[in-house]
PDB file of C-alpha atoms and ligand atoms in Angstrom:
ATOM      1  CA  MET A  11     122.062  73.174  87.514  1.00 55.00           C
ATOM      2  CA  SER A  12     119.205  74.620  89.792  1.00 62.00           C
ATOM      3  CA  THR A  13     117.012  77.716  88.524  1.00 65.00           C
ATOM      4  CA  PRO A  14     117.261  80.486  90.791  1.00 67.00           C
ATOM      5  CA  SER A  15     113.996  81.182  92.459  1.00 71.00           C
ATOM      6  CA  PRO A  16     112.283  84.379  90.758  1.00 79.00           C
ATOM      7  CA  ARG A  17     112.751  87.727  92.805  1.00 95.00           C
ATOM      8  CA  ARG A  18     109.764  88.197  95.007  1.00 97.00           C
ATOM      9  CA  LEU A  19     109.371  91.595  95.228  1.00 98.00           C
ATOM     10  CA  LEU A  20     110.582  92.524  91.584  1.00 97.00           C
ATOM     11  CA  GLY A  21     108.778  96.058  90.425  1.00 96.00           C
ATOM     12  CA  LYS A  22     107.701  96.981  93.982  1.00 98.00           C
ATOM     13  CA  VAL A  23     108.847 100.024  95.283  1.00 98.00           C
ATOM     14  CA  VAL A  24     108.920  99.988  98.862  1.00 99.00           C
ATOM     15  CA  VAL A  25     110.281 102.979 101.504  1.00 99.00           C
ATOM     16  CA  VAL A  26     112.110 102.058 104.119  1.00 98.00           C
ATOM     17  CA  THR A  27     112.579 104.679 107.493  1.00 98.00           C
ATOM     18  CA  GLY A  28     115.797 104.623 109.485  1.00 98.00           C
ATOM     19  CA  ALA A  29     117.715 102.834 106.801  1.00 98.00           C
ATOM     20  CA  ALA A  30     121.299 104.262 107.330  1.00 97.00           C
ATOM     21  CA  ARG A  31     122.124 101.726 109.951  1.00 96.00           C
ATOM     22  CA  GLY A  32     120.885  98.495 112.048  1.00 97.00           C
ATOM     23  CA  GLN A  33     117.551  97.097 110.793  1.00 98.00           C
ATOM     24  CA  GLY A  34     116.814  99.268 108.675  1.00 98.00           C
ATOM     25  CA  ALA A  35     120.029  98.661 106.595  1.00 97.00           C
ATOM     26  CA  ALA A  36     119.605  95.427 106.828  1.00 98.00           C
ATOM     27  CA  GLU A  37     115.865  95.558 105.475  1.00 98.00           C
ATOM     28  CA  ALA A  38     116.651  97.650 102.648  1.00 98.00           C
ATOM     29  CA  ALA A  39     119.446  95.340 101.800  1.00 98.00           C
ATOM     30  CA  ALA A  40     117.134  92.342 101.790  1.00 98.00           C
ATOM     31  CA  LEU A  41     114.393  93.914  99.973  1.00 98.00           C
ATOM     32  CA  ALA A  42     116.767  95.264  97.445  1.00 98.00           C
ATOM     33  CA  ARG A  43     118.018  91.603  96.826  1.00 98.00           C
ATOM     34  CA  GLU A  44     114.431  90.520  96.277  1.00 98.00           C
ATOM     35  CA  GLY A  45     113.899  92.886  93.315  1.00 98.00           C
ATOM     36  CA  ALA A  46     112.357  95.992  95.415  1.00 98.00           C
ATOM     37  CA  ARG A  47     113.364  99.146  93.858  1.00 98.00           C
ATOM     38  CA  VAL A  48     114.343 100.478  97.686  1.00 98.00           C
ATOM     39  CA  ILE A  49     113.821 104.184  98.665  1.00 98.00           C
ATOM     40  CA  ALA A  50     115.976 104.168 101.914  1.00 98.00           C
ATOM     41  CA  THR A  51     115.542 106.918 104.481  1.00 98.00           C
ATOM     42  CA  ASP A  52     116.888 108.451 107.574  1.00 98.00           C
ATOM     43  CA  VAL A  53     117.254 111.374 109.680  1.00 98.00           C
ATOM     44  CA  HIS A  54     120.974 111.030 109.233  1.00 95.00           C
ATOM     45  CA  PRO A  55     121.311 110.233 105.776  1.00 83.00           C
ATOM     46  CA  ASP A  56     124.403 108.749 104.790  1.00 83.00           C
ATOM     47  CA  GLY A  57     125.578 108.340 100.891  1.00 76.00           C
ATOM     48  CA  ASP A  58     122.778 105.670  99.995  1.00 89.00           C
ATOM     49  CA  CYS A  59     119.876 107.224 102.103  1.00 96.00           C
ATOM     50  CA  ARG A  60     117.270 110.009 101.279  1.00 97.00           C
ATOM     51  CA  PRO A  61     116.845 112.579 104.222  1.00 97.00           C
ATOM     52  CA  LEU A  62     113.317 112.074 106.039  1.00 98.00           C
ATOM     53  CA  ASP A  63     112.722 113.024 109.744  1.00 98.00           C
ATOM     54  CA  VAL A  64     109.601 110.897 110.198  1.00 99.00           C
ATOM     55  CA  THR A  65     108.599 113.268 112.615  1.00 99.00           C
ATOM     56  CA  SER A  66     108.250 115.985 110.161  1.00 98.00           C
ATOM     57  CA  GLU A  67     104.928 116.408 107.985  1.00 98.00           C
ATOM     58  CA  ASP A  68     106.924 118.309 105.275  1.00 98.00           C
ATOM     59  CA  ASP A  69     109.563 115.734 104.785  1.00 98.00           C
ATOM     60  CA  TRP A  70     106.725 113.199 104.123  1.00 99.00           C
ATOM     61  CA  ALA A  71     104.816 115.175 101.844  1.00 98.00           C
ATOM     62  CA  ARG A  72     108.126 116.123  99.757  1.00 98.00           C
ATOM     63  CA  LEU A  73     108.799 112.088  99.572  1.00 98.00           C
ATOM     64  CA  ALA A  74     105.478 111.698  98.589  1.00 98.00           C
ATOM     65  CA  ALA A  75     105.408 114.533  95.832  1.00 98.00           C
ATOM     66  CA  TRP A  76     108.662 113.227  94.385  1.00 98.00           C
ATOM     67  CA  LEU A  77     107.472 109.293  94.411  1.00 98.00           C
ATOM     68  CA  ARG A  78     104.363 110.572  92.663  1.00 98.00           C
ATOM     69  CA  GLU A  79     106.827 112.102  90.011  1.00 98.00           C
ATOM     70  CA  ALA A  80     109.585 109.307  90.024  1.00 98.00           C
ATOM     71  CA  TYR A  81     107.025 106.245  90.225  1.00 98.00           C
ATOM     72  CA  GLY A  82     103.551 106.915  90.346  1.00 98.00           C
ATOM     73  CA  GLN A  83     103.042 104.388  92.685  1.00 98.00           C
ATOM     74  CA  VAL A  84     104.534 103.036  96.004  1.00 98.00           C
ATOM     75  CA  HIS A  85     103.828  99.018  96.961  1.00 98.00           C
ATOM     76  CA  GLY A  86     105.633  99.138 100.430  1.00 99.00           C
ATOM     77  CA  LEU A  87     106.332 100.907 103.459  1.00 99.00           C
ATOM     78  CA  VAL A  88     108.513  99.972 106.266  1.00 99.00           C
ATOM     79  CA  ASN A  89     108.282 102.090 109.394  1.00 99.00           C
ATOM     80  CA  ASN A  90     111.401 101.156 110.869  1.00 98.00           C
ATOM     81  CA  ALA A  91     112.995 104.205 112.459  1.00 98.00           C
ATOM     82  CA  GLY A  92     112.437 104.250 116.428  1.00 98.00           C
ATOM     83  CA  VAL A  93     114.264 105.601 119.190  1.00 98.00           C
ATOM     84  CA  THR A  94     114.530 104.418 122.879  1.00 97.00           C
ATOM     85  CA  TRP A  95     115.045 106.162 126.146  1.00 97.00           C
ATOM     86  CA  ARG A  96     115.756 104.442 129.259  1.00 96.00           C
ATOM     87  CA  ALA A  97     114.200 106.556 131.964  1.00 96.00           C
ATOM     88  CA  ARG A  98     112.210 104.894 134.260  1.00 97.00           C
ATOM     89  CA  LEU A  99     108.639 105.696 135.253  1.00 98.00           C
ATOM     90  CA  GLY A 100     109.375 108.112 138.382  1.00 97.00           C
ATOM     91  CA  ASP A 101     112.174 109.678 136.313  1.00 97.00           C
ATOM     92  CA  VAL A 102     110.959 110.241 132.997  1.00 98.00           C
ATOM     93  CA  ARG A 103     110.165 114.210 131.817  1.00 98.00           C
ATOM     94  CA  PRO A 104     106.863 114.436 129.523  1.00 98.00           C
ATOM     95  CA  VAL A 105     109.570 116.237 127.031  1.00 98.00           C
ATOM     96  CA  ASP A 106     111.337 113.038 126.422  1.00 98.00           C
ATOM     97  CA  PHE A 107     107.961 110.825 126.772  1.00 98.00           C
ATOM     98  CA  ASP A 108     106.740 113.116 123.718  1.00 98.00           C
ATOM     99  CA  ARG A 109     109.989 113.203 121.935  1.00 98.00           C
ATOM    100  CA  VAL A 110     109.549 109.279 121.893  1.00 98.00           C
ATOM    101  CA  HIS A 111     106.235 109.120 121.244  1.00 98.00           C
ATOM    102  CA  ALA A 112     106.827 111.358 118.238  1.00 99.00           C
ATOM    103  CA  VAL A 113     109.420 109.606 116.450  1.00 99.00           C
ATOM    104  CA  ASN A 114     107.590 105.635 117.047  1.00 98.00           C
ATOM    105  CA  VAL A 115     104.156 106.480 116.768  1.00 99.00           C
ATOM    106  CA  THR A 116     103.478 110.112 114.937  1.00 99.00           C
ATOM    107  CA  GLY A 117     106.140 109.194 112.393  1.00 99.00           C
ATOM    108  CA  PRO A 118     104.530 105.749 111.526  1.00 99.00           C
ATOM    109  CA  LEU A 119     101.114 107.445 111.537  1.00 99.00           C
ATOM    110  CA  LEU A 120     102.518 110.255 109.059  1.00 99.00           C
ATOM    111  CA  GLY A 121     104.216 107.862 106.831  1.00 99.00           C
ATOM    112  CA  ILE A 122     100.878 105.876 106.295  1.00 99.00           C
ATOM    113  CA  GLN A 123      98.974 108.863 105.900  1.00 99.00           C
ATOM    114  CA  HIS A 124     101.151 110.163 103.087  1.00 99.00           C
ATOM    115  CA  LEU A 125     102.064 107.073 101.548  1.00 99.00           C
ATOM    116  CA  ALA A 126      98.671 105.133 101.636  1.00 99.00           C
ATOM    117  CA  PRO A 127      97.125 107.220  98.841  1.00 98.00           C
ATOM    118  CA  LEU A 128      99.666 106.378  96.512  1.00 98.00           C
ATOM    119  CA  MET A 129      99.271 102.504  97.295  1.00 99.00           C
ATOM    120  CA  PRO A 130      97.270 100.152  94.695  1.00 98.00           C
ATOM    121  CA  PRO A 131      95.790  96.988  96.110  1.00 98.00           C
ATOM    122  CA  GLY A 132      98.236  94.567  97.378  1.00 98.00           C
ATOM    123  CA  SER A 133     100.544  97.331  98.898  1.00 99.00           C
ATOM    124  CA  SER A 134     101.913  96.106 102.261  1.00 99.00           C
ATOM    125  CA  ILE A 135     102.638  98.259 105.369  1.00 99.00           C
ATOM    126  CA  VAL A 136     105.130  96.820 108.182  1.00 99.00           C
ATOM    127  CA  ASN A 137     105.785  98.325 111.588  1.00 99.00           C
ATOM    128  CA  VAL A 138     108.665  97.889 113.663  1.00 99.00           C
ATOM    129  CA  GLY A 139     107.303  97.422 116.836  1.00 98.00           C
ATOM    130  CA  SER A 140     109.080  95.497 119.932  1.00 98.00           C
ATOM    131  CA  THR A 141     108.949  92.846 122.848  1.00 98.00           C
ATOM    132  CA  ALA A 142     108.533  95.889 124.776  1.00 98.00           C
ATOM    133  CA  ALA A 143     105.169  96.426 122.851  1.00 98.00           C
ATOM    134  CA  LEU A 144     104.021  92.890 124.303  1.00 98.00           C
ATOM    135  CA  THR A 145     105.662  93.614 127.873  1.00 97.00           C
ATOM    136  CA  GLY A 146     105.654  95.713 130.825  1.00 96.00           C
ATOM    137  CA  HIS A 147     108.929  96.835 129.743  1.00 97.00           C
ATOM    138  CA  TYR A 148     110.776  99.189 132.153  1.00 96.00           C
ATOM    139  CA  PRO A 149     111.472 102.151 129.695  1.00 97.00           C
ATOM    140  CA  VAL A 150     108.133 103.587 129.957  1.00 98.00           C
ATOM    141  CA  ALA A 151     108.475 106.236 127.393  1.00 98.00           C
ATOM    142  CA  TYR A 152     109.438 103.732 124.841  1.00 98.00           C
ATOM    143  CA  THR A 153     106.809 100.679 125.892  1.00 98.00           C
ATOM    144  CA  ALA A 154     104.386 102.907 126.179  1.00 98.00           C
ATOM    145  CA  SER A 155     105.009 104.297 122.565  1.00 99.00           C
ATOM    146  CA  LYS A 156     105.609 100.773 121.085  1.00 98.00           C
ATOM    147  CA  TRP A 157     102.445  99.558 122.506  1.00 98.00           C
ATOM    148  CA  ALA A 158     100.677 102.643 121.238  1.00 99.00           C
ATOM    149  CA  LEU A 159     102.153 101.659 117.427  1.00 99.00           C
ATOM    150  CA  ARG A 160     100.274  98.115 118.028  1.00 98.00           C
ATOM    151  CA  GLY A 161      97.198 100.143 118.134  1.00 98.00           C
ATOM    152  CA  LEU A 162      98.001 102.281 115.006  1.00 99.00           C
ATOM    153  CA  SER A 163      98.689  98.777 113.227  1.00 98.00           C
ATOM    154  CA  LYS A 164      95.464  97.304 114.042  1.00 98.00           C
ATOM    155  CA  SER A 165      93.477 100.396 113.162  1.00 98.00           C
ATOM    156  CA  ALA A 166      95.416 100.809 110.013  1.00 99.00           C
ATOM    157  CA  ALA A 167      94.712  97.282 109.333  1.00 99.00           C
ATOM    158  CA  THR A 168      91.156  97.737 109.776  1.00 98.00           C
ATOM    159  CA  GLU A 169      91.038 101.021 107.783  1.00 98.00           C
ATOM    160  CA  LEU A 170      93.242  99.862 104.742  1.00 99.00           C
ATOM    161  CA  GLY A 171      91.733  96.558 104.391  1.00 98.00           C
ATOM    162  CA  PRO A 172      88.857  97.075 102.076  1.00 98.00           C
ATOM    163  CA  ARG A 173      91.363  99.065  99.507  1.00 98.00           C
ATOM    164  CA  GLY A 174      93.551  95.747  99.571  1.00 98.00           C
ATOM    165  CA  ILE A 175      96.362  97.228 101.711  1.00 99.00           C
ATOM    166  CA  ARG A 176      97.821  95.058 104.117  1.00 99.00           C
ATOM    167  CA  VAL A 177      99.557  96.514 107.544  1.00 99.00           C
ATOM    168  CA  ASN A 178     101.348  94.029 109.911  1.00 99.00           C
ATOM    169  CA  THR A 179     103.684  94.437 112.817  1.00 99.00           C
ATOM    170  CA  VAL A 180     106.773  92.638 113.575  1.00 99.00           C
ATOM    171  CA  HIS A 181     108.205  92.537 117.404  1.00 98.00           C
ATOM    172  CA  PRO A 182     111.915  92.259 117.701  1.00 98.00           C
ATOM    173  CA  GLY A 183     113.696  91.280 120.572  1.00 98.00           C
ATOM    174  CA  PHE A 184     117.317  92.009 121.504  1.00 98.00           C
ATOM    175  CA  ILE A 185     118.460  92.481 118.223  1.00 98.00           C
ATOM    176  CA  GLU A 186     122.557  93.273 118.031  1.00 98.00           C
ATOM    177  CA  THR A 187     122.326  97.231 116.707  1.00 97.00           C
ATOM    178  CA  ASP A 188     123.468 100.546 118.023  1.00 96.00           C
ATOM    179  CA  MET A 189     120.482 100.967 119.683  1.00 96.00           C
ATOM    180  CA  THR A 190     121.337  97.877 122.159  1.00 96.00           C
ATOM    181  CA  ALA A 191     124.781  98.269 122.125  1.00 95.00           C
ATOM    182  CA  SER A 192     123.937 101.758 124.086  1.00 94.00           C
ATOM    183  CA  ALA A 193     122.627  99.616 126.937  1.00 93.00           C
ATOM    184  CA  ALA A 194     124.187  98.485 129.855  1.00 93.00           C
ATOM    185  CA  PRO A 195     125.885  94.804 129.651  1.00 95.00           C
ATOM    186  CA  ALA A 196     123.507  93.898 132.136  1.00 96.00           C
ATOM    187  CA  PHE A 197     120.699  94.479 129.444  1.00 96.00           C
ATOM    188  CA  ARG A 198     122.291  92.155 127.367  1.00 96.00           C
ATOM    189  CA  GLU A 199     122.657  89.475 130.050  1.00 97.00           C
ATOM    190  CA  ALA A 200     119.022  89.984 131.324  1.00 96.00           C
ATOM    191  CA  ASN A 201     117.603  89.423 128.066  1.00 97.00           C
ATOM    192  CA  VAL A 202     119.816  86.132 127.171  1.00 98.00           C
ATOM    193  CA  ARG A 203     119.078  84.901 130.515  1.00 97.00           C
ATOM    194  CA  GLU A 204     114.922  85.284 129.479  1.00 97.00           C
ATOM    195  CA  THR A 205     115.323  83.916 125.976  1.00 98.00           C
ATOM    196  CA  PRO A 206     114.782  80.410 125.540  1.00 98.00           C
ATOM    197  CA  LEU A 207     117.017  80.554 122.489  1.00 98.00           C
ATOM    198  CA  GLY A 208     119.855  81.322 124.752  1.00 98.00           C
ATOM    199  CA  ARG A 209     121.120  84.058 122.684  1.00 98.00           C
ATOM    200  CA  THR A 210     120.820  87.513 121.235  1.00 98.00           C
ATOM    201  CA  GLY A 211     119.565  88.098 117.529  1.00 98.00           C
ATOM    202  CA  THR A 212     121.007  89.685 114.409  1.00 98.00           C
ATOM    203  CA  VAL A 213     119.593  92.062 112.037  1.00 98.00           C
ATOM    204  CA  ASP A 214     119.507  89.196 109.318  1.00 98.00           C
ATOM    205  CA  GLU A 215     117.059  87.102 111.235  1.00 98.00           C
ATOM    206  CA  VAL A 216     114.565  90.252 111.290  1.00 98.00           C
ATOM    207  CA  ALA A 217     114.815  91.296 107.716  1.00 98.00           C
ATOM    208  CA  PRO A 218     113.779  87.967 105.923  1.00 98.00           C
ATOM    209  CA  LEU A 219     110.096  88.419 107.771  1.00 98.00           C
ATOM    210  CA  VAL A 220     109.717  91.971 106.723  1.00 98.00           C
ATOM    211  CA  VAL A 221     110.389  90.683 103.193  1.00 98.00           C
ATOM    212  CA  PHE A 222     107.861  88.075 103.376  1.00 98.00           C
ATOM    213  CA  LEU A 223     105.610  90.443 104.622  1.00 98.00           C
ATOM    214  CA  LEU A 224     106.024  92.902 101.996  1.00 98.00           C
ATOM    215  CA  SER A 225     105.757  89.726  99.398  1.00 98.00           C
ATOM    216  CA  ASP A 226     102.281  88.609  97.613  1.00 98.00           C
ATOM    217  CA  GLU A 227     103.202  85.206  99.861  1.00 98.00           C
ATOM    218  CA  ALA A 228     101.436  86.908 102.221  1.00 98.00           C
ATOM    219  CA  SER A 229      98.438  88.440 100.408  1.00 98.00           C
ATOM    220  CA  PHE A 230      95.787  87.014 103.690  1.00 98.00           C
ATOM    221  CA  ILE A 231      97.891  88.229 106.295  1.00 99.00           C
ATOM    222  CA  THR A 232      97.453  91.599 107.699  1.00 99.00           C
ATOM    223  CA  GLY A 233      96.493  92.928 111.415  1.00 98.00           C
ATOM    224  CA  ALA A 234      99.423  90.196 112.447  1.00 98.00           C
ATOM    225  CA  GLU A 235     102.096  90.756 114.796  1.00 98.00           C
ATOM    226  CA  ILE A 236     104.898  88.591 114.662  1.00 98.00           C
ATOM    227  CA  PRO A 237     107.822  88.463 117.510  1.00 98.00           C
ATOM    228  CA  VAL A 238     111.225  88.155 116.406  1.00 98.00           C
ATOM    229  CA  ASP A 239     112.685  87.368 119.343  1.00 98.00           C
ATOM    230  CA  GLY A 240     113.653  83.671 120.480  1.00 98.00           C
ATOM    231  CA  GLY A 241     110.969  83.130 122.500  1.00 98.00           C
ATOM    232  CA  LEU A 242     111.274  85.854 124.899  1.00 98.00           C
ATOM    233  CA  THR A 243     107.533  86.578 124.803  1.00 98.00           C
ATOM    234  CA  ALA A 244     106.359  83.149 124.404  1.00 98.00           C
ATOM    235  CA  HIS A 245     106.501  82.137 127.976  1.00 97.00           C
ATOM    236  CA  GLY A 246     105.352  85.033 129.750  1.00 93.00           C
ATOM    237  CA  GLY A 247     107.513  85.189 132.322  1.00 92.00           C
ATOM    238  CA  VAL A 248     107.770  81.802 133.613  1.00 95.00           C
ATOM    239  CA  LYS A 249     111.407  81.211 132.094  1.00 95.00           C
ATOM    240  CA  SER A 250     112.919  80.848 135.480  1.00 94.00           C
ATOM    241  CA  VAL A 251     110.494  78.272 136.804  1.00 95.00           C
ATOM    242  CA  SER A 252     111.167  76.317 133.916  1.00 94.00           C
ATOM    243  CA  ASP A 253     115.042  76.639 134.327  1.00 94.00           C
ATOM    244  CA  ALA A 254     114.816  76.044 137.810  1.00 94.00           C
ATOM    245  CA  LEU A 255     112.859  72.600 137.406  1.00 96.00           C
ATOM    246  CA  ARG A 256     114.999  71.320 134.498  1.00 93.00           C
ATOM    247  CA  PRO A 257     116.854  68.184 135.456  1.00 90.00           C
ATOM    248  CA  GLY A 258     120.626  68.373 136.544  1.00 78.00           C
ATOM    249  CA  GLU A 259     120.457  72.288 136.734  1.00 61.00           C
ATOM    250  CA  SER A 260     118.848  72.515 140.242  1.00 53.00           C
ATOM    251  CA  GLY A 261     118.212  70.313 143.268  1.00 46.00           C
ATOM    252  CA  HIS A 262     114.263  70.341 142.346  1.00 48.00           C
ATOM    253  CA  GLY A 263     114.790  69.172 139.100  1.00 45.00           C
ATOM    254  CA  ARG A 264     116.192  65.509 140.380  1.00 50.00           C
ATOM    255  CA  THR A 265     112.947  64.730 142.117  1.00 50.00           C
ATOM    256  CA  PRO A 266     110.983  61.843 140.804  1.00 51.00           C
ATOM    257  CA  ARG A 267     107.542  63.587 140.482  1.00 59.00           C
ATOM    258  CA  PRO A 268     106.634  65.936 137.796  1.00 56.00           C
ATOM    259  CA  HIS A 269     106.043  69.647 139.301  1.00 51.00           C
TER     260      HIS A 269
HETATM  261  N1  LIG B  17     117.735  96.631 118.263  1.00 77.77           N
HETATM  262  C1  LIG B  17     116.851  96.188 119.122  1.00 77.77           C
HETATM  263  O1  LIG B  17     117.126  94.941 119.776  1.00 77.77           O
HETATM  264  C2  LIG B  17     115.491  96.306 119.189  1.00 77.77           C
HETATM  265  C3  LIG B  17     114.063  95.937 119.620  1.00 77.77           C
HETATM  266  C4  LIG B  17     113.085  95.509 119.117  1.00 77.77           C
HETATM  267  C5  LIG B  17     112.610  96.753 118.368  1.00 77.77           C
HETATM  268  N2  LIG B  17     113.478  97.394 117.830  1.00 77.77           N
HETATM  269  C6  LIG B  17     113.128  98.651 116.914  1.00 77.77           C
HETATM  270  O2  LIG B  17     113.850  98.222 115.662  1.00 77.77           O
HETATM  271  C7  LIG B  17     113.886  99.512 114.853  1.00 77.77           C
HETATM  272  C8  LIG B  17     115.183  99.885 114.356  1.00 77.77           C
HETATM  273  O3  LIG B  17     116.154 100.284 115.587  1.00 77.77           O
HETATM  274  P1  LIG B  17     117.662  99.490 115.291  1.00 77.77           P
HETATM  275  O4  LIG B  17     118.063  99.027 116.513  1.00 77.77           O
HETATM  276  O5  LIG B  17     117.986  99.354 113.711  1.00 77.77           O
HETATM  277  O6  LIG B  17     118.235 100.865 116.072  1.00 77.77           O
HETATM  278  P2  LIG B  17     119.420 101.899 115.473  1.00 77.77           P
HETATM  279  O7  LIG B  17     119.573 102.873 116.485  1.00 77.77           O
HETATM  280  O8  LIG B  17     120.298 101.210 114.981  1.00 77.77           O
HETATM  281  O9  LIG B  17     118.689 102.273 114.167  1.00 77.77           O
HETATM  282  C9  LIG B  17     117.763 103.568 114.069  1.00 77.77           C
HETATM  283  C10 LIG B  17     117.526 104.353 113.094  1.00 77.77           C
HETATM  284  O10 LIG B  17     116.720 105.241 113.076  1.00 77.77           O
HETATM  285  C11 LIG B  17     116.754 106.288 112.760  1.00 77.77           C
HETATM  286  N3  LIG B  17     116.381 107.426 113.213  1.00 77.77           N
HETATM  287  C12 LIG B  17     115.738 107.756 114.340  1.00 77.77           C
HETATM  288  N4  LIG B  17     114.920 108.890 114.296  1.00 77.77           N
HETATM  289  C13 LIG B  17     114.474 108.979 113.259  1.00 77.77           C
HETATM  290  C14 LIG B  17     113.628 110.160 113.116  1.00 77.77           C
HETATM  291  N5  LIG B  17     113.185 111.112 113.503  1.00 77.77           N
HETATM  292  N6  LIG B  17     113.320 109.701 111.280  1.00 77.77           N
HETATM  293  C15 LIG B  17     114.162 109.099 111.046  1.00 77.77           C
HETATM  294  N7  LIG B  17     115.307 108.207 111.345  1.00 77.77           N
HETATM  295  C16 LIG B  17     115.280 108.147 112.133  1.00 77.77           C
HETATM  296  C17 LIG B  17     118.451 106.398 113.283  1.00 77.77           C
HETATM  297  O11 LIG B  17     119.038 107.671 112.493  1.00 77.77           O
HETATM  298  C18 LIG B  17     118.947 105.181 112.948  1.00 77.77           C
HETATM  299  O12 LIG B  17     119.648 105.022 111.640  1.00 77.77           O
HETATM  300  C19 LIG B  17     113.395 100.777 115.878  1.00 77.77           C
HETATM  301  O13 LIG B  17     111.884 101.007 115.654  1.00 77.77           O
HETATM  302  C20 LIG B  17     113.573  99.882 117.278  1.00 77.77           C
HETATM  303  O14 LIG B  17     112.729 100.490 118.214  1.00 77.77           O
HETATM  304  C21 LIG B  17     114.796  97.442 117.997  1.00 77.77           C
END
């Protein structure tokens, strides 16, 4: 009989935002399976989540005070909560632009500001970006916010490195959750077309990376950005060229000379 592998996050206290559903719920479950004491939070809490609106300084201050009292320290933070807004450049209203920024950027900032003081060396922060943070994606408020989150992550990695705290970013592609279910079918189809693996992803394909980045196995990784996107951002927009010239898929591909 094989010995069970040791649980990688045993003894670590980890906060996950936006954990009531979608990727956050999967991450919270995966972290708990690895032995972490998970504090799942959400602005729409269910039975297993503590209430926390990431845009509220008071909420973060309350959570930090409770964590200090209950555990004395925190070893991990997953800034997962996020909202999208699909208005395009010509239509987006500043009020919506600011609202998306508040959740997707100011939220993670507040989380880091309030919890980093409770983090001992070896702690780890994971920010959940998006392939929108690596491209000129059309929902401009969302895209701009996720690019800003990249900047926050880089600054935080630099600032907190000397204290032994790591900060990394994961960039999911199209993952099947309520967020993507709310998009038009054409959005899904176009994403699949642009994705070399030819399909969408699941929450259980993002959570293991978050677990790894929170674990000591990632002890020399900080300031990194890792796409989980089936190759969507790897081809830099040239997948259609590759597809057009693939033998058997179009007349061009059958020419004997390579192009
Ligand atoms: N689903 C995708 O394809 C995809 C792709 C790239 C990035 N992302 C990012 O992944 C993260 C998780 O998204 P998801 O797909 O699971 O979405 P989701 O909509 O299923 O879940 C998001 C969760 O965040 C919570 N939330 C929203 N505003 C909040 C606030 N102010 N405070 C606290 N919690 C709040 C919601 O209540 C919800 O439970 C987000 O940051 C999102 O931008 C998602």
